[in-house]
XYZ file of C-alpha atoms in Angstrom:
388
model
C -22.112 -115.755 33.828
C -18.568 -116.752 34.665
C -16.620 -119.091 32.425
C -14.107 -121.390 34.080
C -10.973 -121.791 31.978
C -7.902 -123.958 32.636
C -5.731 -121.890 34.974
C -2.295 -122.167 36.547
C -0.615 -119.844 39.017
C 3.049 -118.867 38.998
C 3.923 -117.779 42.532
C 6.973 -115.951 43.866
C 7.069 -116.366 47.634
C 8.786 -114.415 50.387
C 12.552 -114.466 50.575
C 14.123 -117.481 52.258
C 16.756 -115.579 54.246
C 18.742 -118.709 55.040
C 19.237 -119.606 51.388
C 18.907 -116.048 50.014
C 16.410 -117.195 47.386
C 12.791 -116.554 46.506
C 10.733 -119.741 46.067
C 9.170 -120.073 42.612
C 6.131 -122.341 42.492
C 3.718 -123.518 39.812
C 0.321 -124.160 41.378
C -2.499 -126.170 39.806
C -6.092 -125.100 39.476
C -8.231 -127.765 41.123
C -6.785 -128.355 44.575
C -4.147 -125.661 44.622
C -1.401 -128.294 44.627
C 2.195 -127.262 43.972
C 3.029 -128.968 40.662
C 6.633 -127.766 40.501
C 9.015 -125.675 42.575
C 12.254 -123.897 41.716
C 13.988 -120.864 43.216
C 15.197 -117.417 42.148
C 18.377 -116.046 43.705
C 17.910 -112.775 45.562
C 20.675 -111.187 43.482
C 18.534 -111.694 40.352
C 16.257 -108.904 41.620
C 19.088 -106.520 42.529
C 18.361 -103.780 40.042
C 21.874 -102.328 39.981
C 23.070 -105.614 38.471
C 20.701 -105.308 35.491
C 21.874 -103.641 32.290
C 19.125 -101.065 32.934
C 17.078 -100.589 36.101
C 13.710 -102.104 35.040
C 11.565 -100.089 37.463
C 13.233 -96.754 36.805
C 13.156 -97.446 33.049
C 9.398 -98.000 33.146
C 8.853 -94.867 35.217
C 11.114 -92.419 33.424
C 11.273 -93.483 29.772
C 8.174 -93.309 27.529
C 9.729 -95.476 24.806
C 12.792 -97.693 24.611
C 13.940 -100.881 22.863
C 15.125 -101.974 26.329
C 11.528 -102.801 27.316
C 11.707 -106.018 25.299
C 14.977 -107.027 26.986
C 13.423 -106.362 30.386
C 10.459 -108.535 29.452
C 12.686 -111.365 28.257
C 14.732 -111.354 31.465
C 11.607 -111.314 33.654
C 10.305 -114.293 31.682
C 13.577 -116.170 32.236
C 13.287 -115.601 35.990
C 9.864 -117.262 36.254
C 10.257 -119.808 33.448
C 12.784 -122.050 35.174
C 13.339 -125.799 35.191
C 10.283 -127.930 35.856
C 8.114 -124.831 36.352
C 8.890 -123.777 32.792
C 8.388 -127.295 31.385
C 4.910 -127.720 32.928
C 3.991 -124.170 31.952
C 4.963 -124.848 28.323
C 2.928 -128.059 28.215
C -0.066 -126.267 29.743
C 0.057 -123.590 27.024
C 0.389 -126.196 24.246
C -2.512 -128.263 25.607
C -4.907 -125.338 26.104
C -5.719 -122.886 23.344
C -7.815 -120.890 25.824
C -6.388 -120.609 29.311
C -5.141 -118.318 32.055
C -1.733 -117.888 33.660
C -1.881 -116.010 36.962
C 1.187 -114.382 38.493
C 1.068 -114.159 42.291
C 3.918 -112.072 43.736
C 4.044 -111.880 47.509
C 7.136 -109.680 48.246
C 6.581 -105.962 47.608
C 10.083 -105.473 46.250
C 9.387 -108.070 43.542
C 5.814 -106.966 42.852
C 7.242 -103.562 41.872
C 8.933 -104.916 38.733
C 7.105 -104.208 35.435
C 5.855 -107.771 34.897
C 3.474 -106.629 32.181
C 6.544 -106.474 29.895
C 7.057 -110.266 30.153
C 7.713 -111.696 26.691
C 9.227 -114.731 24.997
C 9.928 -116.114 21.552
C 6.954 -117.659 19.779
C 7.022 -121.439 19.589
C 6.181 -121.483 15.884
C 8.361 -118.537 14.869
C 11.504 -117.948 16.933
C 12.074 -114.600 15.217
C 8.799 -113.229 16.628
C 7.935 -112.234 20.193
C 4.864 -112.955 22.301
C 3.951 -110.302 24.872
C 2.067 -112.432 27.369
C -0.107 -109.608 28.723
C -1.526 -108.958 25.234
C -2.796 -112.494 24.534
C -6.634 -112.543 24.715
C -6.849 -116.346 24.435
C -4.052 -117.221 26.845
C -4.185 -114.396 29.323
C -1.424 -113.400 31.740
C -2.212 -111.169 34.715
C -1.488 -110.691 38.412
C -3.433 -112.247 41.256
C -3.504 -111.890 45.022
C -5.052 -113.828 47.884
C -8.453 -112.551 48.983
C -8.610 -112.845 52.765
C -12.337 -112.187 53.000
C -14.069 -113.703 49.954
C -17.485 -113.790 51.611
C -18.257 -110.076 51.665
C -21.712 -109.303 50.206
C -21.665 -109.010 46.436
C -24.712 -108.189 44.346
C -25.223 -110.234 41.198
C -27.990 -111.272 38.856
C -29.624 -107.843 38.925
C -29.980 -104.933 36.519
C -28.452 -102.443 36.030
C -24.681 -102.679 36.116
C -23.772 -99.577 38.119
C -20.604 -97.642 37.238
C -19.471 -94.682 39.349
C -16.832 -92.504 37.658
C -15.213 -89.936 39.934
C -13.254 -87.173 38.215
C -10.707 -85.642 40.530
C -8.965 -83.450 37.954
C -10.168 -80.144 36.547
C -12.168 -80.190 33.324
C -9.433 -78.242 31.530
C -6.609 -80.536 32.669
C -4.704 -81.295 29.454
C -2.711 -84.134 31.013
C -5.709 -86.164 32.150
C -8.310 -85.410 29.421
C -11.164 -86.655 31.612
C -13.890 -85.266 29.356
C -12.437 -87.064 26.340
C -12.214 -90.299 28.327
C -15.864 -90.081 29.376
C -17.001 -89.361 25.818
C -15.032 -92.294 24.411
C -16.434 -94.671 27.036
C -19.979 -93.619 26.118
C -19.232 -93.880 22.390
C -17.746 -97.357 22.674
C -20.710 -98.681 24.659
C -23.206 -97.208 22.182
C -21.141 -98.546 19.274
C -21.504 -102.070 20.608
C -25.251 -101.712 20.892
C -25.694 -100.309 17.415
C -23.243 -102.313 15.324
C -22.806 -105.768 16.812
C -25.624 -108.212 15.906
C -24.419 -110.611 18.607
C -24.458 -107.988 21.304
C -27.028 -108.334 24.069
C -26.586 -104.830 25.417
C -30.148 -103.982 24.365
C -31.345 -106.466 26.984
C -29.511 -104.889 29.866
C -28.674 -101.517 31.314
C -25.390 -99.888 32.220
C -26.031 -97.071 34.668
C -23.096 -94.646 34.678
C -22.944 -91.913 37.311
C -20.316 -89.197 36.849
C -19.128 -87.218 39.851
C -17.045 -84.174 38.931
C -14.700 -82.681 41.538
C -16.678 -83.787 44.580
C -15.897 -82.937 48.159
C -14.904 -85.967 50.213
C -18.318 -85.841 51.872
C -20.102 -85.795 48.504
C -18.006 -88.707 47.292
C -18.748 -90.753 50.406
C -22.485 -90.051 50.218
C -22.697 -90.914 46.515
C -20.786 -94.161 47.036
C -23.094 -95.116 49.903
C -26.222 -94.281 47.884
C -25.170 -95.732 44.518
C -23.236 -98.844 45.608
C -21.329 -99.220 42.327
C -20.293 -102.511 40.767
C -17.453 -100.633 39.048
C -15.686 -97.704 40.705
C -13.525 -95.649 38.338
C -11.294 -92.746 39.422
C -9.791 -90.307 36.903
C -7.253 -87.781 38.126
C -3.846 -87.436 39.722
C -1.914 -89.211 42.452
C 0.747 -87.924 44.786
C 3.006 -89.015 47.642
C 2.326 -87.936 51.240
C 4.634 -89.203 53.984
C 5.930 -91.912 51.678
C 2.479 -93.215 50.755
C 0.504 -92.951 47.547
C -2.646 -90.823 47.757
C -5.243 -89.611 45.280
C -5.944 -85.931 44.634
C -9.424 -84.472 44.200
C -9.631 -80.892 42.999
C -12.725 -79.242 44.498
C -14.121 -75.800 43.589
C -12.821 -72.951 45.719
C -15.938 -71.375 47.245
C -14.121 -68.922 49.516
C -14.267 -65.953 47.069
C -10.795 -65.000 48.240
C -9.288 -64.404 44.830
C -7.376 -67.671 45.045
C -7.174 -70.459 42.447
C -10.530 -71.818 41.192
C -9.793 -75.274 42.597
C -8.387 -76.539 45.880
C -6.547 -79.847 46.111
C -7.929 -82.318 48.628
C -6.123 -85.545 49.503
C -8.175 -88.731 49.374
C -5.878 -91.027 51.289
C -5.836 -94.522 52.693
C -7.878 -93.787 55.826
C -10.614 -91.955 53.901
C -10.766 -94.549 51.135
C -11.013 -97.444 53.567
C -13.668 -95.644 55.582
C -15.752 -94.872 52.480
C -15.462 -98.353 50.985
C -16.354 -100.143 54.191
C -19.731 -98.392 54.371
C -22.520 -100.979 54.461
C -19.919 -103.714 53.876
C -20.263 -102.961 50.169
C -17.454 -103.592 47.722
C -17.354 -103.028 43.962
C -16.474 -105.947 41.705
C -13.883 -103.788 39.954
C -11.919 -100.657 40.876
C -10.166 -98.709 38.113
C -7.689 -96.053 39.209
C -6.514 -93.921 36.299
C -4.025 -91.778 38.157
C -0.284 -91.407 37.760
C 1.845 -94.080 39.429
C -0.918 -95.567 41.545
C 0.695 -99.016 41.291
C 4.325 -97.919 41.620
C 5.925 -98.964 44.882
C 9.355 -97.540 44.098
C 8.607 -94.675 41.842
C 12.006 -93.031 41.247
C 15.364 -92.208 42.765
C 14.210 -89.247 44.879
C 14.101 -89.700 48.643
C 10.304 -89.413 48.805
C 9.830 -92.168 46.297
C 12.496 -94.388 47.870
C 10.269 -94.447 50.951
C 7.274 -95.271 48.793
C 6.815 -98.986 49.510
C 3.062 -98.828 49.457
C 0.532 -98.032 46.757
C -3.054 -97.153 46.063
C -3.455 -100.659 44.696
C -2.558 -102.004 48.125
C -5.413 -100.048 49.719
C -7.942 -101.809 47.544
C -6.261 -105.179 48.014
C -6.535 -104.588 51.764
C -10.248 -104.027 51.152
C -10.428 -107.373 49.294
C -11.726 -105.827 46.077
C -12.026 -108.723 43.576
C -10.352 -106.847 40.702
C -8.182 -103.733 40.549
C -6.704 -101.867 37.597
C -4.084 -99.247 38.526
C -1.175 -97.526 36.795
C 2.527 -98.236 37.336
C 3.765 -95.122 35.507
C 2.484 -91.784 34.207
C 0.034 -92.697 31.464
C -0.742 -90.115 28.791
C -4.278 -88.744 28.736
C -4.859 -89.941 25.176
C -3.664 -93.435 26.064
C -5.897 -93.566 29.142
C -8.857 -92.667 26.921
C -8.084 -95.462 24.460
C -7.569 -98.018 27.220
C -10.795 -97.129 29.054
C -12.845 -96.969 25.872
C -11.745 -100.420 24.728
C -12.100 -101.844 28.236
C -15.722 -100.695 28.536
C -16.474 -101.810 24.981
C -15.576 -105.356 26.041
C -17.345 -105.062 29.383
C -20.474 -104.181 27.409
C -19.979 -107.382 25.399
C -19.751 -109.497 28.593
C -16.079 -110.242 27.928
C -14.216 -111.652 30.964
C -12.098 -108.951 32.548
C -8.684 -110.477 31.812
C -9.585 -110.780 28.131
C -11.005 -107.244 28.101
C -7.750 -105.874 29.532
C -5.646 -107.811 27.008
C -7.707 -106.348 24.166
C -7.400 -102.854 25.655
C -3.611 -103.304 25.681
C -3.734 -104.291 22.020
C -5.682 -101.127 21.231
C -2.960 -99.069 22.937
C -0.190 -100.898 21.109
C -1.897 -100.261 17.775
C -1.455 -96.517 18.320
C 2.341 -96.859 18.424
C 4.391 -100.046 18.854
C 5.821 -102.198 21.616
C 8.793 -99.899 22.191
C 6.353 -97.525 23.904
C 5.405 -98.374 27.478
C 1.734 -97.300 27.332
C 0.300 -100.774 26.679
C 2.108 -102.160 29.759
C 1.317 -99.350 32.221
C -2.086 -100.641 33.443
C -1.743 -103.359 36.109
C -4.624 -105.821 36.522
C -4.694 -107.644 39.859
C -7.502 -110.066 40.738
C -8.336 -112.169 43.783
C -10.705 -114.593 42.070
C -11.086 -115.962 38.524
C -11.963 -113.123 36.130
C -15.496 -113.064 34.871
C -17.667 -110.962 32.663
C -19.781 -108.294 34.336
C -22.907 -109.974 33.027
C -26.045 -109.345 35.082
C -29.048 -111.348 34.019
C -32.575 -110.482 34.943
């Protein structure tokens, strides 16, 4: 059952080349009316004019006090004039609400907006990280061009397909640990929480280890998952982000035990368009799957496209991807907490905020891990509740 909360959208539009500014709009919930409009000068997004390059800092530095400064500056860019005034009033008037960030230009989308932070209203010495607020959530949104694709609801079970593209012994990914923690967190909810209704529903998790592309396609077609979750590595091929699936080497040629297969945009789109089926949620736990300008090397300079874009092109309602290399341990914590809240019927934006908090509790806000996952949705977040 979906809960409708008061929602506003902060939108950054395409560059006005005549004025050299990006339009900044605050859009209301009911009729999509523009409630306020300001502008952001193009030079404000010229990274060489920042004290530190915000994208490169996110990608190359695991921890830094500069992350807070980046977040404060990003907040200043979108909290301008009348937009900021109406936004402030909206937050004061609504203890439970949503603020959506819609960024149309790729070059602006690439900034680490999950760092956005500001001083607390009641304590100017303290800082609010907007992406970690479960009651007043802050996340990215995009326009769904085909909202009428078939979508199964109201039926048991909730089907989760987890595809593991990395080897079982991969110490960077820790896929086995991630799977165990997901299972533990779901069972923990069922056993410990007297308010939990998990006993009255089923979560059907299928795990697919190191499949061939044919096996993956066939399983997707047969299983039709509500949640599709990939664990593994990403890479760049011809300037585009791709996923890697390590498949067993069956040639008996004395070579390595696994061969790397590329699961790229054409294959993904072909597989996901089968039977016009789309998952409600895609989770891509692979390095830099949401990074459109990943570092200073020539290959990454050409990288203006991401795995996240593939799934947005497919009009997936919700996508979680990574904008930097996330540690295996951190990915485990994030996924475990995310599924714990999914099992409690928590709306997705709230579940992600709580998963960020769980990551932050392992270190502190000077580490980037809590901000690496990027949630993008094309419709109001909801719980994955399926009633019989």
